[in-house]
Amino acid sequence: MTRVWITGVGAVTPLGHEFAVFADNLLAGRSGVAAETISGDGQGAPQFVARVRDIPVPPTFQPGMFQTRDRLEQLVLSCAGRALADAGLLDARSSRRIGLVLGLGAEHLRLWEMDFLAGGTRVFDPGLDMPSLVHRVHRDLALAGPATAVAAACASGAFALALARRWVQEGWAELCLAGSADLVTPMAYAGFRNLRALSRRDDSPAAASRPFDRDRDGFVMGEGGAVFVLEPEHLARRRGARPYGELAGFGASSDASHMVIPSSDPEPACRAIQGALEDAGIDPGGVDYVNAHAAGTPVGDRAESHALRRALGTSVERVPVSSTKSMTGHLLSGAAAIEALACLVALDRQAVPPTINLDHPDPECALCHVPHQARPHRVRVAASNSFGFGGSNTCLVLKAA
Amino acid sequence: MSLSSTPSPCPDGAAYACGVVAHAVVESTLAGLAALREVSGPVAGRDIPARFLRYADEQTVVGLTAVLRAMERFGGEVPCLDEWGVLAAPRFPGRIGGAAAQVKYRQGGPSTISPHVIPQCSLHSLSSAISIALAMRGPNLGVGGGPEALAEGFAAAAGFLGCGMVPGLWLVLTGWDPEAAPDGHGSITNEAVCRGVALALAPGNRPTDPLRWTISPWGDGGSDPPGQPDDAAPAASLTALAQWLAADADPARAGPWSCGLPWGGRIELTRRAEQPAYGLPSLGLLKAA
């Protein structure tokens, strides 16, 4: 089976928009969470969120034209255009069959909401419907390969990368752009708040996201995204491309249990992790780092810990596990892509990012934690878990190329 | 389930083909959906939880109902589903509930947003509901969500089926025709029908499969330049597919159904020349209202 390398990265994150800046901040244990007012009218009490600012204009756009696009579109265009440029493929994009797969969980709900808050009527008037974002970006970047959006809530980005890898392996696309993105909007914030999924801490923004900690009480919303260039190894070698890593494995399963609450049975999530390792040809003992989904919810972190213990077996005692959501917040549909990026950082810097705010590890989450500070570590294989509403369990395996 | 645990059945860039083990179509007006929401208890061999669809998006209701109809109709032919995946491609899901939530938010602020909006009105909601209702533990995901959802659904299905990741999957395509125009209070201002198509796709070529599905990802099979999409409007594509599926016994519709992909290539469904007899031949199209 064709090996698929990641040869380009474009990211917009609460910890910076360039790979090196993101890596520096991640390994320094910096929090991207701040107190902000997020209601549509700018009124109301500040909330703790990890937002992005100053979305970089991609190289194919004039700044004025870029600013006319809605914010989610700006986010995706910035990530995709800069990923192509990073891979050295910007000028060659029209002559190659480049595909596009985006993880977007609620694109139209976000679009309708932002339009409505600005006085628009798109949600009521189908005559104003536009092509989906993935097809607008496909057109703007003059791509010629297949394109689609996929969604599995917070696991959307993992499915996007998996499908793109598959299209590259099958020859449906010579190369494929793949990633995911999401925004914090007032209604999304209210919806998660009313689900009681968000942390209610109000003391310190940087301390609110506390995955695996005994005192965690929910997640902190974040926004941003990342898009990667996926390329067959032989093509990348031929043109001398720099590989960030190999997208080596993917596994997925469903809890088939509840629309919101993760199953207390660790078996389905365990099967997703085992499937990814099997796909990558890796034994549990060959894993050097796990980027956990752990969002900081009492039930979810505990369920994931049990699944990891079952999937990794005795290796769980020595494989470092961290949740970078402690710093980035939970980017929802964008989470899996940002956490794949965190794994590339671990491969590149030979260091494991920390879980900040892990003052008192929950005994129910007994793992080989990396609290507070990054740890130098030989990382050749990293696994990234992403679980989503609707019972979706996914795991990606990334290897040094 | 891993993504490439078995060798690919497709040569590089070539078409993908598989069997359609079962299929059904359901359509309903908004008023008619109330009855479909009441589904619970043992249906098609599965135990649906009481009030499971109470807060579900309209497209989730017709999508799940279509899967249940297909299981009833082709029950003996559908293999064990526990490890199957679900891939659902709704067109503009959550529009009616989303519009109502926005109006409430403007009038009453954040506390008025129902906790059901996010889990029930998102792109993944339909696939997740089917996975839960039918206790299927293979992967579930939403695809598309916009005008090209039908084409995207088939293209994604080929990707996940072709690698042996799942023994089979339900591809569920839904949408309103014409597109629903919400009034902001949970109803719509136009006369529209919500339609769901369920296709049970399984690799292989069995003589009992009622349909055969082929997707050519690129021109006619690998090296052609990009083609142009069909002129048909998105809603018309789903409607045409539903009508073609529902007309099993109509000699006038014996030919294949096909649809262009936005980036070139085509999807084609063909009927078996000699159809086996199925237990409940008239349930392909259920008009609930």
XYZ file of C-alpha atoms in Angstrom:
690
model
C 0.000 0.000 0.000
C 1.311 3.455 -0.924
C 2.788 5.341 1.991
C 1.321 8.811 2.384
C 3.441 11.649 3.658
C 2.447 15.012 5.027
C 4.475 17.512 3.020
C 2.738 20.787 3.778
C 1.048 22.396 6.770
C -1.220 25.423 7.068
C -2.630 26.279 10.471
C -4.536 28.991 12.299
C -4.549 28.309 16.041
C -4.888 30.041 19.393
C -1.167 29.305 19.875
C 0.049 30.841 16.623
C -0.278 30.325 12.921
C 3.177 29.125 11.865
C 4.437 25.623 12.588
C 7.478 26.855 14.528
C 5.480 29.347 16.595
C 2.792 26.776 17.388
C 5.490 24.265 18.336
C 7.309 26.739 20.564
C 4.144 27.737 22.407
C 2.906 24.172 22.729
C 6.166 22.922 24.199
C 6.411 25.955 26.468
C 3.031 25.029 27.969
C 1.393 28.352 27.085
C -2.371 28.696 27.245
C -4.338 30.264 24.401
C -7.403 30.757 26.595
C -8.579 34.276 27.451
C -11.679 36.002 28.788
C -13.773 37.432 25.963
C -17.284 38.601 25.313
C -18.698 36.369 22.608
C -22.356 37.334 22.388
C -23.417 38.569 18.982
C -23.951 42.138 20.152
C -20.721 42.349 22.139
C -22.683 42.686 25.375
C -22.641 40.406 28.382
C -20.069 38.924 30.694
C -16.737 37.710 29.313
C -16.382 33.955 28.841
C -13.272 31.800 28.749
C -12.463 30.819 25.155
C -9.369 30.203 23.014
C -9.842 32.355 19.921
C -7.715 33.133 16.905
C -6.894 36.623 15.710
C -5.540 38.096 12.518
C -6.165 35.162 10.223
C -3.238 35.240 7.779
C -4.117 36.145 4.204
C -3.171 33.188 1.983
C -0.758 33.840 -0.873
C -3.396 33.547 -3.597
C -5.547 36.404 -2.224
C -5.467 40.180 -2.100
C -6.162 41.314 1.480
C -9.233 43.322 0.497
C -10.811 40.408 -1.318
C -9.963 38.037 1.543
C -11.759 40.243 4.065
C -15.028 39.955 2.128
C -15.213 36.231 2.924
C -16.980 34.944 6.018
C -14.749 34.028 8.917
C -14.944 30.237 8.577
C -14.105 30.583 4.894
C -11.150 32.804 5.764
C -9.960 30.185 8.214
C -10.097 27.346 5.704
C -8.691 29.386 2.797
C -5.806 30.528 4.957
C -4.971 27.013 6.099
C -5.342 25.417 2.662
C -3.545 28.079 0.658
C -0.648 28.270 3.091
C -0.382 24.458 3.232
C 0.022 24.371 -0.545
C 2.631 27.119 -0.368
C 4.440 25.310 2.442
C 4.596 22.185 0.297
C 5.949 24.172 -2.639
C 2.896 23.326 -4.715
C 1.160 26.672 -5.023
C 2.152 27.286 -8.614
C 1.677 23.664 -9.633
C -1.791 23.271 -8.160
C -3.748 23.644 -11.382
C -1.704 21.075 -13.240
C -2.036 18.368 -10.578
C -5.126 16.447 -9.587
C -5.311 17.756 -6.030
C -8.249 16.687 -3.897
C -9.758 18.423 -0.877
C -11.389 16.859 2.196
C -12.491 19.111 5.033
C -13.870 18.185 8.428
C -16.648 20.706 9.021
C -19.226 19.736 11.601
C -21.843 22.422 11.248
C -20.786 24.663 8.397
C -24.239 25.798 7.410
C -25.457 26.325 10.976
C -22.447 28.609 11.522
C -23.009 30.428 8.231
C -26.720 30.946 8.904
C -26.047 32.134 12.437
C -23.395 34.673 11.517
C -25.556 35.922 8.651
C -28.594 36.236 10.927
C -26.622 38.103 13.589
C -25.533 40.527 10.861
C -29.160 41.096 9.827
C -29.303 38.574 6.984
C -32.030 36.090 6.035
C -30.087 33.197 4.502
C -31.528 30.570 6.821
C -35.077 31.485 5.753
C -34.447 31.881 2.045
C -33.141 28.856 0.112
C -32.766 31.125 -2.898
C -29.678 32.533 -1.192
C -28.025 29.138 -0.698
C -24.439 28.932 -1.863
C -22.205 26.031 -2.816
C -20.661 24.408 0.230
C -17.447 25.807 1.630
C -15.386 22.876 0.386
C -16.462 23.583 -3.190
C -15.888 27.335 -2.861
C -12.365 26.686 -1.606
C -11.846 24.062 -4.327
C -12.769 26.706 -6.909
C -10.767 29.515 -5.300
C -7.624 27.407 -5.211
C -8.265 26.115 -8.742
C -8.054 22.479 -7.645
C -9.050 19.658 -9.981
C -9.412 16.565 -7.783
C -12.364 15.242 -5.805
C -13.735 17.278 -2.918
C -15.987 16.677 0.031
C -16.800 17.729 3.570
C -17.072 15.122 6.321
C -18.348 15.382 9.868
C -18.149 13.287 12.991
C -18.390 16.169 15.456
C -15.048 16.473 17.284
C -13.581 13.590 15.266
C -14.306 15.263 11.910
C -10.685 16.056 11.127
C -9.570 12.468 11.653
C -12.105 11.224 9.104
C -11.008 13.968 6.700
C -7.379 12.867 6.895
C -8.343 9.203 6.596
C -10.492 9.705 3.508
C -7.867 11.919 1.861
C -5.212 9.289 2.525
C -7.458 6.716 0.942
C -8.091 8.845 -2.172
C -4.334 9.325 -2.571
C -3.658 5.608 -2.155
C -6.354 4.772 -4.685
C -5.109 7.308 -7.212
C -8.374 9.245 -7.106
C -6.205 12.257 -6.299
C -2.487 12.735 -6.990
C -2.285 14.699 -3.780
C -4.930 15.773 -1.316
C -5.451 18.698 0.992
C -7.119 17.567 4.195
C -7.888 19.050 7.569
C -10.593 20.619 9.646
C -11.629 23.883 11.231
C -14.242 25.416 13.489
C -15.290 28.704 15.050
C -16.647 29.857 18.383
C -20.013 31.496 17.738
C -22.541 32.832 20.267
C -25.134 30.124 19.616
C -22.603 27.309 19.613
C -21.255 28.595 22.904
C -24.769 28.798 24.338
C -25.599 25.321 23.085
C -22.578 23.696 24.709
C -23.088 25.750 27.864
C -26.703 24.611 28.115
C -25.547 21.037 27.578
C -23.402 21.622 30.669
C -20.382 20.521 28.658
C -18.320 23.665 29.336
C -16.169 24.424 32.334
C -17.866 26.789 34.778
C -14.639 27.928 36.374
C -14.415 31.687 36.512
C -11.145 32.317 38.336
C -8.361 32.185 35.780
C -8.766 31.647 32.008
C -5.464 29.787 31.643
C -6.431 27.370 34.429
C -9.913 26.510 33.166
C -9.021 23.693 30.758
C -7.874 20.829 33.009
C -7.933 17.471 31.216
C -7.317 14.446 33.460
C -7.264 16.654 36.567
C -9.323 15.678 39.578
C -10.974 19.109 39.550
C -11.898 19.269 35.844
C -15.481 20.315 35.188
C -15.894 20.583 31.425
C -14.114 21.854 28.344
C -13.129 25.321 27.150
C -14.165 26.143 23.589
C -11.458 27.028 21.118
C -11.345 27.870 17.450
C -8.989 27.463 14.527
C -7.965 24.762 12.143
C -5.233 23.046 10.211
C -4.945 21.700 6.679
C -2.246 19.299 5.490
C -0.900 18.327 2.096
C -1.029 14.536 1.757
C 1.272 13.179 -0.903
C 2.401 9.699 -1.966
C 5.901 8.984 -0.737
C 7.251 8.337 -4.228
C 6.013 11.680 -5.562
C 7.343 13.538 -2.548
C 10.750 11.888 -2.863
C 10.896 12.624 -6.582
C 10.444 16.346 -6.038
C 12.546 16.493 -2.899
C 9.687 17.530 -0.614
C 10.230 17.813 3.129
C 8.078 15.306 5.015
C 6.636 16.339 8.358
C 5.667 12.726 8.893
C 3.768 9.778 7.486
C 0.030 9.416 7.968
C 0.405 5.756 8.746
C -2.817 4.509 10.261
C -6.460 5.169 11.019
C -9.070 3.351 13.025
C -12.690 4.182 13.773
C -15.699 2.778 15.570
C -18.980 3.894 17.087
C -20.275 3.538 20.627
C -23.842 3.104 19.336
C -24.877 4.320 22.745
C -25.910 7.991 23.061
C -26.009 11.179 20.967
C -23.881 13.085 23.512
C -22.540 10.981 26.383
C -19.566 8.687 25.732
C -20.139 5.031 26.446
C -18.885 3.738 29.777
C -17.872 0.585 27.888
C -14.258 1.150 26.787
C -14.421 -1.535 24.109
C -15.574 0.571 21.095
C -12.951 3.291 21.654
C -10.342 0.614 22.317
C -11.177 -0.983 18.961
C -10.619 2.315 17.157
C -7.165 2.656 18.733
C -6.277 -0.958 18.021
C -7.511 -0.593 14.452
C -5.271 2.399 13.863
C -2.242 0.604 15.258
C -3.011 -2.456 13.147
C -3.409 -0.281 10.063
C -0.021 1.296 10.773
C 1.610 -2.039 11.469
C 2.543 -0.961 14.992
C 2.348 -2.915 18.233
C 1.187 -1.018 21.318
C 4.765 -1.142 22.532
C 5.870 0.790 19.445
C 3.876 3.899 20.337
C 6.044 6.740 21.644
C 3.364 9.321 22.398
C -0.420 9.561 22.620
C -2.177 12.858 22.083
C -5.386 12.181 23.968
C -8.782 13.501 23.019
C -9.304 14.387 26.704
C -11.338 17.590 26.634
C -11.641 17.975 30.387
C -15.111 16.519 30.882
C -15.518 14.237 33.893
C -17.030 11.344 31.944
C -15.067 11.621 28.698
C -11.563 11.725 30.178
C -12.295 8.733 32.367
C -13.735 6.705 29.478
C -10.725 7.490 27.280
C -8.301 6.517 30.019
C -9.965 3.136 30.350
C -9.889 2.657 26.573
C -6.190 3.550 26.430
C -5.349 1.159 29.237
C -7.116 -1.634 27.417
C -5.646 -0.797 23.988
C -2.048 -0.263 25.100
C -1.915 -3.091 27.618
C 1.207 -3.097 29.744
C 2.744 -0.394 27.524
C 0.353 2.118 29.069
C 2.702 2.385 32.036
C 5.463 3.916 29.905
C 3.827 5.630 26.876
C 3.535 9.369 27.571
C 0.003 10.728 27.177
C -0.974 14.383 27.122
C -3.945 16.538 26.183
C -3.002 19.656 24.265
C -6.570 20.898 24.728
C -5.293 22.114 28.081
C -3.568 24.855 26.037
C -5.560 25.214 22.812
C -9.020 24.674 24.249
C -11.328 22.290 22.428
C -11.548 23.240 18.753
C -14.536 20.925 18.158
C -14.555 20.056 14.433
C -11.082 21.542 14.192
C -9.679 19.538 17.099
C -8.458 16.415 15.325
C -6.455 18.396 12.768
C -4.824 20.604 15.395
C -3.962 17.542 17.453
C -2.457 15.801 14.429
C -0.356 18.954 14.123
C 0.688 18.574 17.761
C 1.848 15.040 16.928
C 3.943 16.410 14.061
C 5.491 18.821 16.557
C 6.385 15.877 18.785
C 7.984 14.082 15.815
C 9.837 17.203 14.721
C 11.075 18.395 18.111
C 11.522 14.976 19.747
C 9.559 16.183 22.725
C 6.159 15.476 24.229
C 3.850 18.467 24.815
C 2.479 18.756 28.350
C -0.977 18.719 29.869
C -1.017 21.991 31.718
C -3.179 22.483 34.819
C -2.780 18.817 35.705
C -2.236 19.577 39.386
C -4.012 16.554 40.822
C -4.273 13.659 38.340
C -7.585 11.850 38.695
C -6.898 8.307 39.928
C -9.592 7.172 37.483
C -7.355 8.482 34.694
C -4.216 6.566 35.579
C -1.905 7.091 32.608
C 1.702 8.083 32.025
C 0.936 11.822 32.187
C 3.181 14.708 31.184
C 2.034 17.400 33.602
C 2.879 21.095 33.301
C 6.101 20.867 31.286
C 7.118 19.324 27.985
C 9.352 16.290 28.170
C 12.254 15.533 25.800
C 11.500 12.107 24.387
C 12.344 9.956 21.394
C 9.180 10.101 19.278
C 9.014 7.992 16.114
C 5.348 7.034 16.360
C 2.526 9.195 17.709
C -1.143 8.305 18.056
C -3.899 10.897 18.250
C -7.333 10.052 19.622
C -10.410 12.025 18.622
C -13.867 11.182 19.886
C -17.071 12.958 19.005
C -20.744 13.425 19.806
C -22.800 10.672 18.311
C -20.406 8.066 19.641
C -17.634 8.444 17.062
C -14.246 7.086 18.100
C -11.188 7.632 15.908
C -7.451 7.308 16.157
C -4.738 8.467 13.755
C -1.177 7.150 13.772
C 1.603 9.412 12.558
C 5.147 8.163 12.033
C 8.453 9.803 11.328
C 9.023 9.646 7.557
C -11.640 -1.220 12.242
C -8.524 -0.176 10.383
C -8.450 1.615 7.083
C -6.264 -0.547 4.897
C -6.170 -3.932 6.502
C -7.012 -5.684 3.241
C -5.612 -5.106 -0.234
C -7.464 -2.599 -2.333
C -9.856 -4.075 -4.882
C -9.370 -1.008 -7.081
C -6.451 -0.499 -9.440
C -4.885 2.933 -9.358
C -7.443 5.631 -10.042
C -10.006 3.202 -11.410
C -13.715 2.862 -10.892
C -15.133 1.273 -7.774
C -18.087 -1.089 -7.941
C -20.099 -2.964 -5.350
C -23.475 -4.461 -4.704
C -26.546 -2.777 -3.251
C -27.939 -5.334 -0.844
C -31.073 -3.418 0.082
C -32.680 -0.079 -0.594
C -35.715 1.999 0.237
C -37.129 5.457 -0.186
C -39.227 7.428 2.290
C -40.805 10.792 1.716
C -42.966 12.923 3.934
C -44.362 16.393 4.366
C -43.506 18.212 7.572
C -46.924 17.332 8.999
C -46.448 13.679 8.181
C -43.177 13.491 10.060
C -44.985 13.497 13.395
C -46.130 9.931 12.814
C -42.691 8.774 11.727
C -41.157 10.255 14.889
C -43.161 7.822 16.987
C -41.158 4.803 15.867
C -40.027 2.702 18.835
C -39.759 -0.841 20.009
C -38.858 -3.783 17.773
C -38.611 -2.651 14.166
C -36.875 -4.704 11.500
C -35.272 -6.789 14.194
C -33.882 -3.805 16.135
C -35.162 -2.340 19.370
C -35.580 1.397 18.871
C -35.599 3.331 22.179
C -38.841 5.099 23.063
C -38.979 8.761 21.982
C -35.650 8.320 20.253
C -36.574 10.734 17.449
C -38.380 13.288 19.594
C -35.829 16.062 19.040
C -34.342 14.774 15.811
C -33.967 16.867 12.696
C -36.542 16.105 10.009
C -33.897 14.582 7.751
C -32.848 12.238 10.541
C -36.452 11.040 10.795
C -36.798 10.182 7.103
C -33.250 8.816 6.895
C -33.679 6.375 9.760
C -37.126 5.412 8.516
C -35.685 4.650 5.085
C -33.086 2.334 6.612
C -35.759 0.536 8.617
C -37.943 0.157 5.512
C -35.019 -1.288 3.588
C -34.324 -3.751 6.390
C -37.970 -4.792 6.454
C -38.066 -5.236 2.738
C -34.781 -7.034 2.245
C -34.380 -8.433 5.751
C -33.233 -11.839 4.647
C -30.601 -10.381 2.359
C -28.999 -7.853 4.716
C -26.079 -9.485 6.524
C -25.183 -8.921 10.162
C -25.051 -5.173 10.621
C -23.224 -4.882 13.921
C -19.907 -4.010 12.282
C -21.338 -1.999 9.413
C -20.670 1.697 9.042
C -23.135 4.496 8.416
C -22.441 7.295 6.015
C -25.176 9.896 5.807
C -25.260 12.740 3.336
C -28.052 15.180 4.190
C -28.557 18.401 2.256
C -28.787 21.484 4.520
C -29.587 19.545 7.715
C -30.808 21.417 10.753
C -32.274 24.315 8.823
C -35.705 24.378 10.440
C -34.398 23.817 13.973
C -31.509 26.193 13.405
C -33.814 28.979 12.217
C -36.053 28.550 15.249
C -33.037 28.601 17.562
C -31.776 31.826 16.024
C -35.105 33.558 16.478
C -35.261 32.398 20.102
C -31.694 33.517 20.712
C -32.477 37.000 19.418
C -35.583 37.232 21.584
C -34.385 35.571 24.762
C -30.614 35.263 24.735
C -28.287 32.315 25.340
C -30.466 30.543 27.893
C -33.104 29.864 25.214
C -30.823 27.653 23.129
C -31.921 24.061 23.519
C -29.179 21.603 24.422
C -30.540 19.437 21.599
C -29.624 21.884 18.821
C -25.965 20.910 18.498
C -26.325 17.134 18.776
C -29.437 16.978 16.573
C -28.888 19.649 13.899
C -25.276 19.027 12.875
C -23.950 17.202 9.847
C -23.120 14.081 11.862
C -26.535 13.876 13.548
C -28.217 11.628 10.984
C -25.445 9.038 10.821
C -25.105 8.988 14.601
C -28.817 8.474 15.129
C -28.838 5.512 12.736
C -25.755 4.029 14.373
C -27.348 4.273 17.813
C -30.820 3.134 16.792
C -29.526 0.061 14.975
C -26.665 -0.660 17.411
C -24.086 -0.536 14.617
C -20.538 -0.144 15.914
C -18.763 0.494 12.642
C -17.732 4.085 11.870
C -20.479 6.685 11.426
C -20.035 10.026 9.746
C -21.865 12.769 7.925
C -20.812 13.859 4.449
C -21.591 16.848 2.281
C -24.281 18.911 3.930
C -24.730 21.209 0.949
C -25.975 21.134 -2.625
C -23.498 18.455 -3.742
C -24.205 16.102 -0.833
C -25.389 13.236 -3.027
C -22.209 13.118 -5.119
C -20.024 13.581 -2.041
C -21.827 10.767 -0.266
C -21.125 8.261 -3.015
C -17.493 9.393 -3.371
C -16.831 9.058 0.356
C -18.589 5.688 0.476
C -16.247 4.338 -2.179
C -13.264 5.525 -0.146
C -14.321 3.789 3.054
C -15.697 0.628 1.409
C -12.860 0.114 -1.018
C -10.222 -0.412 1.625
C -11.978 -3.158 3.523
C -12.446 -0.969 6.577
C -16.039 -2.098 6.948
C -17.890 -5.177 5.712
C -20.601 -2.879 4.414
C -22.211 0.447 5.057
C -25.485 2.230 4.859
C -25.361 5.219 2.560
C -28.269 7.461 3.477
C -29.099 10.452 1.278
C -31.658 13.011 2.412
C -32.970 16.426 1.480
C -36.013 18.615 0.992
C -37.609 19.147 -2.398
C -37.867 22.029 -2.937
C -35.485 23.251 -0.272
C -37.423 24.027 2.911
C -38.057 27.679 3.768
C -38.329 27.866 7.586
C -40.658 30.317 9.316
C -38.442 30.597 12.402
C -40.941 28.827 14.636
C -40.368 25.196 13.684
C -42.482 25.153 10.552
C -41.964 26.005 6.886
C -43.545 28.531 4.548
C -43.428 26.476 1.364
C -44.806 23.142 0.218
C -41.831 20.840 0.435
C -41.275 17.120 0.787
C -38.533 15.651 2.928
C -37.035 12.629 1.200
C -34.681 9.909 2.352
C -32.934 7.213 0.331
C -31.200 4.315 2.068
C -28.760 2.067 0.220
C -27.072 -0.902 1.893
C -23.717 -1.204 0.130
C -21.526 -4.268 0.386
C -18.348 -5.153 -1.514
C -18.659 -8.045 -3.907
C -20.972 -9.140 -6.654
C -23.729 -11.428 -5.417
C -26.509 -12.705 -7.649
C -29.045 -11.773 -4.987
C -28.111 -8.079 -4.973
C -30.982 -6.108 -6.469
C -28.707 -3.294 -7.687
C -25.128 -2.758 -8.701
C -23.341 0.518 -8.023
C -20.356 1.886 -9.926
C -18.474 5.118 -9.423
C -15.907 6.349 -11.932
C -13.886 8.917 -10.055
C -12.363 10.568 -13.041
C -13.807 10.797 -16.523
C -14.355 7.212 -17.620
C -11.791 5.598 -15.440
C -8.558 7.248 -14.463
C -6.789 9.552 -16.859
C -9.388 11.753 -18.473
C -9.428 15.475 -17.728
C -12.114 16.837 -15.427
C -15.599 16.768 -16.855
C -18.572 19.011 -16.223
C -21.206 18.208 -13.658
C -24.744 17.404 -14.710
C -27.024 20.368 -15.123
C -29.612 18.913 -12.781
C -30.288 20.834 -9.575
C -29.196 19.021 -6.393
C -32.742 18.394 -5.227
C -33.604 17.014 -8.647
C -30.775 14.476 -8.432
C -32.073 12.994 -5.189
C -35.644 13.097 -6.454
C -34.667 11.329 -9.654
C -32.779 8.675 -7.717
C -35.736 8.150 -5.387
C -38.152 7.809 -8.284
C -35.871 5.390 -10.072
C -35.447 3.242 -6.962
C -39.153 3.217 -6.226
C -40.004 1.970 -9.693
C -38.492 -1.521 -9.418
C -41.131 -3.124 -11.560
C -41.571 -0.370 -14.119
C -40.101 -1.470 -17.463
C -39.853 2.175 -18.483
C -37.258 2.661 -15.743
C -35.278 -0.496 -16.446
C -32.242 1.485 -17.580
C -29.559 2.727 -15.212
C -29.690 5.850 -13.050
C -26.601 8.020 -13.292
C -25.327 11.315 -12.004
C -22.204 13.361 -12.709
C -19.634 14.224 -10.074
C -18.707 17.909 -9.684
C -15.042 17.173 -10.463
C -15.754 14.772 -13.370
C -16.619 11.112 -13.369
C -19.986 9.504 -12.819
C -22.084 7.471 -10.432
C -24.254 4.751 -11.932
C -26.805 2.355 -10.474
C -28.052 -0.565 -12.530
C -30.735 -3.139 -11.855
C -30.196 -6.855 -12.013
C -31.779 -8.209 -15.166
C -33.646 -10.841 -13.169
C -34.811 -9.530 -9.836
C -35.379 -12.021 -7.038
C -38.790 -11.799 -5.380
C -38.750 -9.803 -2.160
C -41.133 -10.203 0.712
C -42.607 -6.731 0.805
C -42.326 -5.380 -2.722
C -44.421 -2.257 -2.305
C -42.639 -0.569 0.577
C -40.017 1.143 -1.504
C -41.856 4.448 -1.391
C -43.731 5.341 1.730
C -45.864 8.431 1.491
C -46.424 9.363 5.090
C -48.601 12.330 4.279
